[in-house]
PDB file of C-alpha atoms in Angstrom:
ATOM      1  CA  UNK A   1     -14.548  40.026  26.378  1.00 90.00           C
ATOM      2  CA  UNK A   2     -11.397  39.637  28.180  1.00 96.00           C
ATOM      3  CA  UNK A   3     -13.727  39.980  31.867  1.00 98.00           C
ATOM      4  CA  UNK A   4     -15.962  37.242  31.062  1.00 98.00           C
ATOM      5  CA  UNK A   5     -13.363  34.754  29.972  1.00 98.00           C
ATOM      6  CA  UNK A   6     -11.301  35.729  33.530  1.00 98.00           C
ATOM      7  CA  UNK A   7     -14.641  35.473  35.932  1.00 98.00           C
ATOM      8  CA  UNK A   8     -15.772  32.141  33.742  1.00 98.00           C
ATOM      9  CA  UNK A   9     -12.238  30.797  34.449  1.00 98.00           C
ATOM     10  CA  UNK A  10     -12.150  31.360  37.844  1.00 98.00           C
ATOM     11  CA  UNK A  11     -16.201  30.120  38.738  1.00 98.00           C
ATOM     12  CA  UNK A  12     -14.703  26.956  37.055  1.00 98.00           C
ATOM     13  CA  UNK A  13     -11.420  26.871  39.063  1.00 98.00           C
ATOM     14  CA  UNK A  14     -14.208  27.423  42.108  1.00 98.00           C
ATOM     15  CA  UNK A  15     -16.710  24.719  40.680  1.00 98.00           C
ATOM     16  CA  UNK A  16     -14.052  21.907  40.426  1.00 98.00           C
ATOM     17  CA  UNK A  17     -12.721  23.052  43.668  1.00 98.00           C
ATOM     18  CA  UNK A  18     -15.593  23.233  45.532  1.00 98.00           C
ATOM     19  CA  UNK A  19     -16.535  20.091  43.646  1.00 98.00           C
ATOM     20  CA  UNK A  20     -13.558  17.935  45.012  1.00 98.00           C
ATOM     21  CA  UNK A  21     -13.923  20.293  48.807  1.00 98.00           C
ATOM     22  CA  UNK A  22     -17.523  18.601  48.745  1.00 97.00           C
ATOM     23  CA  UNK A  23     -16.221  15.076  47.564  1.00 96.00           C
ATOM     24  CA  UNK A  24     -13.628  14.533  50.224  1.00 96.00           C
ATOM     25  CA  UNK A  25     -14.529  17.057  53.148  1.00 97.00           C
ATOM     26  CA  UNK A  26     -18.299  16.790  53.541  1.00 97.00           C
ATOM     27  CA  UNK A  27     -18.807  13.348  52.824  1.00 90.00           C
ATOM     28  CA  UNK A  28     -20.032  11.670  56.218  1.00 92.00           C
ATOM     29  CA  UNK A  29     -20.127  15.532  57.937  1.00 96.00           C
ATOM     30  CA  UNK A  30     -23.004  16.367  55.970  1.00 96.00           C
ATOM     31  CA  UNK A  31     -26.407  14.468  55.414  1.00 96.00           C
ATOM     32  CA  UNK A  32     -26.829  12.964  51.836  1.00 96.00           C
ATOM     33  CA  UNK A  33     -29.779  15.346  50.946  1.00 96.00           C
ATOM     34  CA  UNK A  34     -27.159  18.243  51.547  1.00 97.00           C
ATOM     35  CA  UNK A  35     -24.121  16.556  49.804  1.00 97.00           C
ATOM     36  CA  UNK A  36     -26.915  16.196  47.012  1.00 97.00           C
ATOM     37  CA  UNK A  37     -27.537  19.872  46.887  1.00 97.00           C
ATOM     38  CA  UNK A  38     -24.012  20.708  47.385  1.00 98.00           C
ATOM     39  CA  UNK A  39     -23.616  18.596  44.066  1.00 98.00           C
ATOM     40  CA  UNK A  40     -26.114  20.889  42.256  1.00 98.00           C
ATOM     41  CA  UNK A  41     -24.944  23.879  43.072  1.00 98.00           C
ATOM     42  CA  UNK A  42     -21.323  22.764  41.748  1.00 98.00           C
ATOM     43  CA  UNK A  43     -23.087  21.440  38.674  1.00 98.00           C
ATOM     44  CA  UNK A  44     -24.666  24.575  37.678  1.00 98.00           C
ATOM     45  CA  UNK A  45     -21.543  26.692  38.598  1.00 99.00           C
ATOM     46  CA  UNK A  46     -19.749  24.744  36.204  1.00 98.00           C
ATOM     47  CA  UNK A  47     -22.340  25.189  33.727  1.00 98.00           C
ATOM     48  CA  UNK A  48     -22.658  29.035  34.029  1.00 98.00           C
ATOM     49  CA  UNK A  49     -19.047  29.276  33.895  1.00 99.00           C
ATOM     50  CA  UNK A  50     -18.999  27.273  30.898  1.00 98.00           C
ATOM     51  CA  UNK A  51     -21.560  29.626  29.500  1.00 98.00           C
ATOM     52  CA  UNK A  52     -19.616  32.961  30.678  1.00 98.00           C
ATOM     53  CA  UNK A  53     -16.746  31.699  28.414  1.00 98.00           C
ATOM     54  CA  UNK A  54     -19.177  31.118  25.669  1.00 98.00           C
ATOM     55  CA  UNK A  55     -20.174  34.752  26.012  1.00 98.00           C
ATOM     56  CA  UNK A  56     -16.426  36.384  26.764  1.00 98.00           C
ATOM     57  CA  UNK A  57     -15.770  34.081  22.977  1.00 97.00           C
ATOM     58  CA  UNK A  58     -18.347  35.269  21.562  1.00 97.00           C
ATOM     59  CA  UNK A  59     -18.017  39.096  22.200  1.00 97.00           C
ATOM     60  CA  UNK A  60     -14.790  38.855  20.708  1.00 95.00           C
ATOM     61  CA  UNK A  61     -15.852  37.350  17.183  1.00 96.00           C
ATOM     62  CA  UNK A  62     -19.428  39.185  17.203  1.00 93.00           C
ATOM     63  CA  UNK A  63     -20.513  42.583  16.624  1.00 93.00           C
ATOM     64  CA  UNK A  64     -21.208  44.406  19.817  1.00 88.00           C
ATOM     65  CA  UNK A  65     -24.403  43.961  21.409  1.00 93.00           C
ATOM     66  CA  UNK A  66     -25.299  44.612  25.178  1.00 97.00           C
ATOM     67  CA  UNK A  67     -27.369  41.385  25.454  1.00 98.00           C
ATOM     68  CA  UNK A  68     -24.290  39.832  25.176  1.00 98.00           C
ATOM     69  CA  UNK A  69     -23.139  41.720  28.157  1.00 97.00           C
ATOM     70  CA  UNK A  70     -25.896  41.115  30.449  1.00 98.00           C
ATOM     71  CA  UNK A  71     -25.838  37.606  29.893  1.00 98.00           C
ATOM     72  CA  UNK A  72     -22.952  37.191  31.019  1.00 98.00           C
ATOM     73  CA  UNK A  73     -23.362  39.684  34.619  1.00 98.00           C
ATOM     74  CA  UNK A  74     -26.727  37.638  34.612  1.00 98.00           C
ATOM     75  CA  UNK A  75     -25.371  34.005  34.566  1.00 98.00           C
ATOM     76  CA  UNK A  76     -22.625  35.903  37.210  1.00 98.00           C
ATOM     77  CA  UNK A  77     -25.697  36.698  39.510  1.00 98.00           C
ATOM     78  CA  UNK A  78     -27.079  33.304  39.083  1.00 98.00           C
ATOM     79  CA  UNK A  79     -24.234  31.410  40.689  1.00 98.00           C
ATOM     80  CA  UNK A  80     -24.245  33.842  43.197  1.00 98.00           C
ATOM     81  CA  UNK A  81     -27.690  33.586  44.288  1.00 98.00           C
ATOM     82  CA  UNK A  82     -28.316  30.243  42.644  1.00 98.00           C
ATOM     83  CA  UNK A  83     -25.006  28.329  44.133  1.00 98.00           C
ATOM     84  CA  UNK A  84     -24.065  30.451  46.361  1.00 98.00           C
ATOM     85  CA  UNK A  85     -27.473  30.021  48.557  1.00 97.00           C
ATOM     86  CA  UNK A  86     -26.932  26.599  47.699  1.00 97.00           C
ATOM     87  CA  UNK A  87     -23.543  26.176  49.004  1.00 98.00           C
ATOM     88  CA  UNK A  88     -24.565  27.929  52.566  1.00 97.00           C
ATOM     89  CA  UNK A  89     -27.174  25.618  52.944  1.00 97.00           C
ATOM     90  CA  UNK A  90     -25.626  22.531  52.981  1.00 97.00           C
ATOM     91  CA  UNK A  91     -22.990  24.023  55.373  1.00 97.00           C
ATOM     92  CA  UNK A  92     -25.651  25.628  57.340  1.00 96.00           C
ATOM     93  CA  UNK A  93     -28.777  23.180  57.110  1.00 95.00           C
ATOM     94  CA  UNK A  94     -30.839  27.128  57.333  1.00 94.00           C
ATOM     95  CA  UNK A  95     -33.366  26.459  54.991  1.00 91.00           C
ATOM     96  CA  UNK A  96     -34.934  29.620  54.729  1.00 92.00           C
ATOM     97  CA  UNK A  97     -31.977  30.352  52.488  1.00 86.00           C
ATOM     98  CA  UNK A  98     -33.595  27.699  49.977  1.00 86.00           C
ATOM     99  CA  UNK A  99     -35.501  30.740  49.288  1.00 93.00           C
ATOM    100  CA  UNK A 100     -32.999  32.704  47.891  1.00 95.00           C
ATOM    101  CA  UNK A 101     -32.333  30.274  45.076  1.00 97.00           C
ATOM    102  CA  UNK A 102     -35.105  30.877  42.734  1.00 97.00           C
ATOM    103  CA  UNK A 103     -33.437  34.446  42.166  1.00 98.00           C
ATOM    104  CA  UNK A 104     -30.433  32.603  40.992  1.00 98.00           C
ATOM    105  CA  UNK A 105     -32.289  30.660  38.462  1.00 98.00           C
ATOM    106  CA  UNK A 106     -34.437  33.301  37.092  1.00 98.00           C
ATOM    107  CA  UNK A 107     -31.355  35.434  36.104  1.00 98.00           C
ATOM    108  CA  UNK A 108     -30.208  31.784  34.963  1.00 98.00           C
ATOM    109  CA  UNK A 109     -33.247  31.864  32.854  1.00 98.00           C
ATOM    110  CA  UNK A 110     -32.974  35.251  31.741  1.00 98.00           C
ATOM    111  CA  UNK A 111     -29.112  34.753  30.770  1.00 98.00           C
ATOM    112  CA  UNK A 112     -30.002  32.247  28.493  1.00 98.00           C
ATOM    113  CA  UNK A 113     -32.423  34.133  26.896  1.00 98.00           C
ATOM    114  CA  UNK A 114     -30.636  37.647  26.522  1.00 98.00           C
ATOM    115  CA  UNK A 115     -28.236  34.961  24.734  1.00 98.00           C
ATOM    116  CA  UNK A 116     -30.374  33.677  22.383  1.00 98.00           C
ATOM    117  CA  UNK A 117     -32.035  37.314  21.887  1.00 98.00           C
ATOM    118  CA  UNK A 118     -28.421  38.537  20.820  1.00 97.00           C
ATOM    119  CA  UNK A 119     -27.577  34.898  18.311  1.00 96.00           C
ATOM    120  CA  UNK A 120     -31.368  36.065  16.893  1.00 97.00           C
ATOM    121  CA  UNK A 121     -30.022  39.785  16.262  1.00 96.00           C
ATOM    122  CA  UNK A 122     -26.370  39.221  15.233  1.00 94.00           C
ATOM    123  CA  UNK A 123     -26.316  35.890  13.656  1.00 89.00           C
TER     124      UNK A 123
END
């Protein structure tokens, strides 16, 4: 419980720092289509992070359940590979790493669903 509230706290702290890093430092350095996808991947950070609170919450007021767990190490890999890949691409312009970012969302995906798989089972 206590984990996933600290690493949701601090992919927030990231997202709203990398948010405002993208706002004022890479506006006019970067082309548009990369400040756009620098946008997304702060945008689902901040989601995830949001979620990985949800999930640190909800352990402590739930019965214990893994799926709990590995939604929350899954939404963790997601902003890895999902922003993360993101992130280096709109530095970089590389877009073979563009590749990478499916991975991200599929744990996204399967996050979300390990989530609703525990709700089904404890609620």
């Amino acid at each position: 419980m206590k984990l996933f509230i600290i690493i949701g706290a601090i992919n927030a702290l990231l997202s709203v720092a990398l948010g405002a890093f993208g706002a004022h430092a890479l506006e006019g350095r970067v082309e548009a289509k990369y400040l756009a996808t620098w946008n997304t991947a702060v945008q689902y950070q901040m989601f995830h992070a949001t979620g990985i609170l949800i999930i640190g919450i909800l352990m402590g007021n739930l019965p214990a359940t893994g799926l709990l767990s590995w939604a929350g190490w899954l939404m963790l890999v997601g902003i890895i590979f999902f922003s993360g890949s993101l992130y280096v691409l709109s530095l970089t312009g590389i877009s073979v790493l563009g590749a990478i970012t499916p991975i991200g969302g599929l744990a996204f995906l399967a996050a979300w669903g390990c989530l609703v798989l525990a709700a089904m089972k404890v609620l």
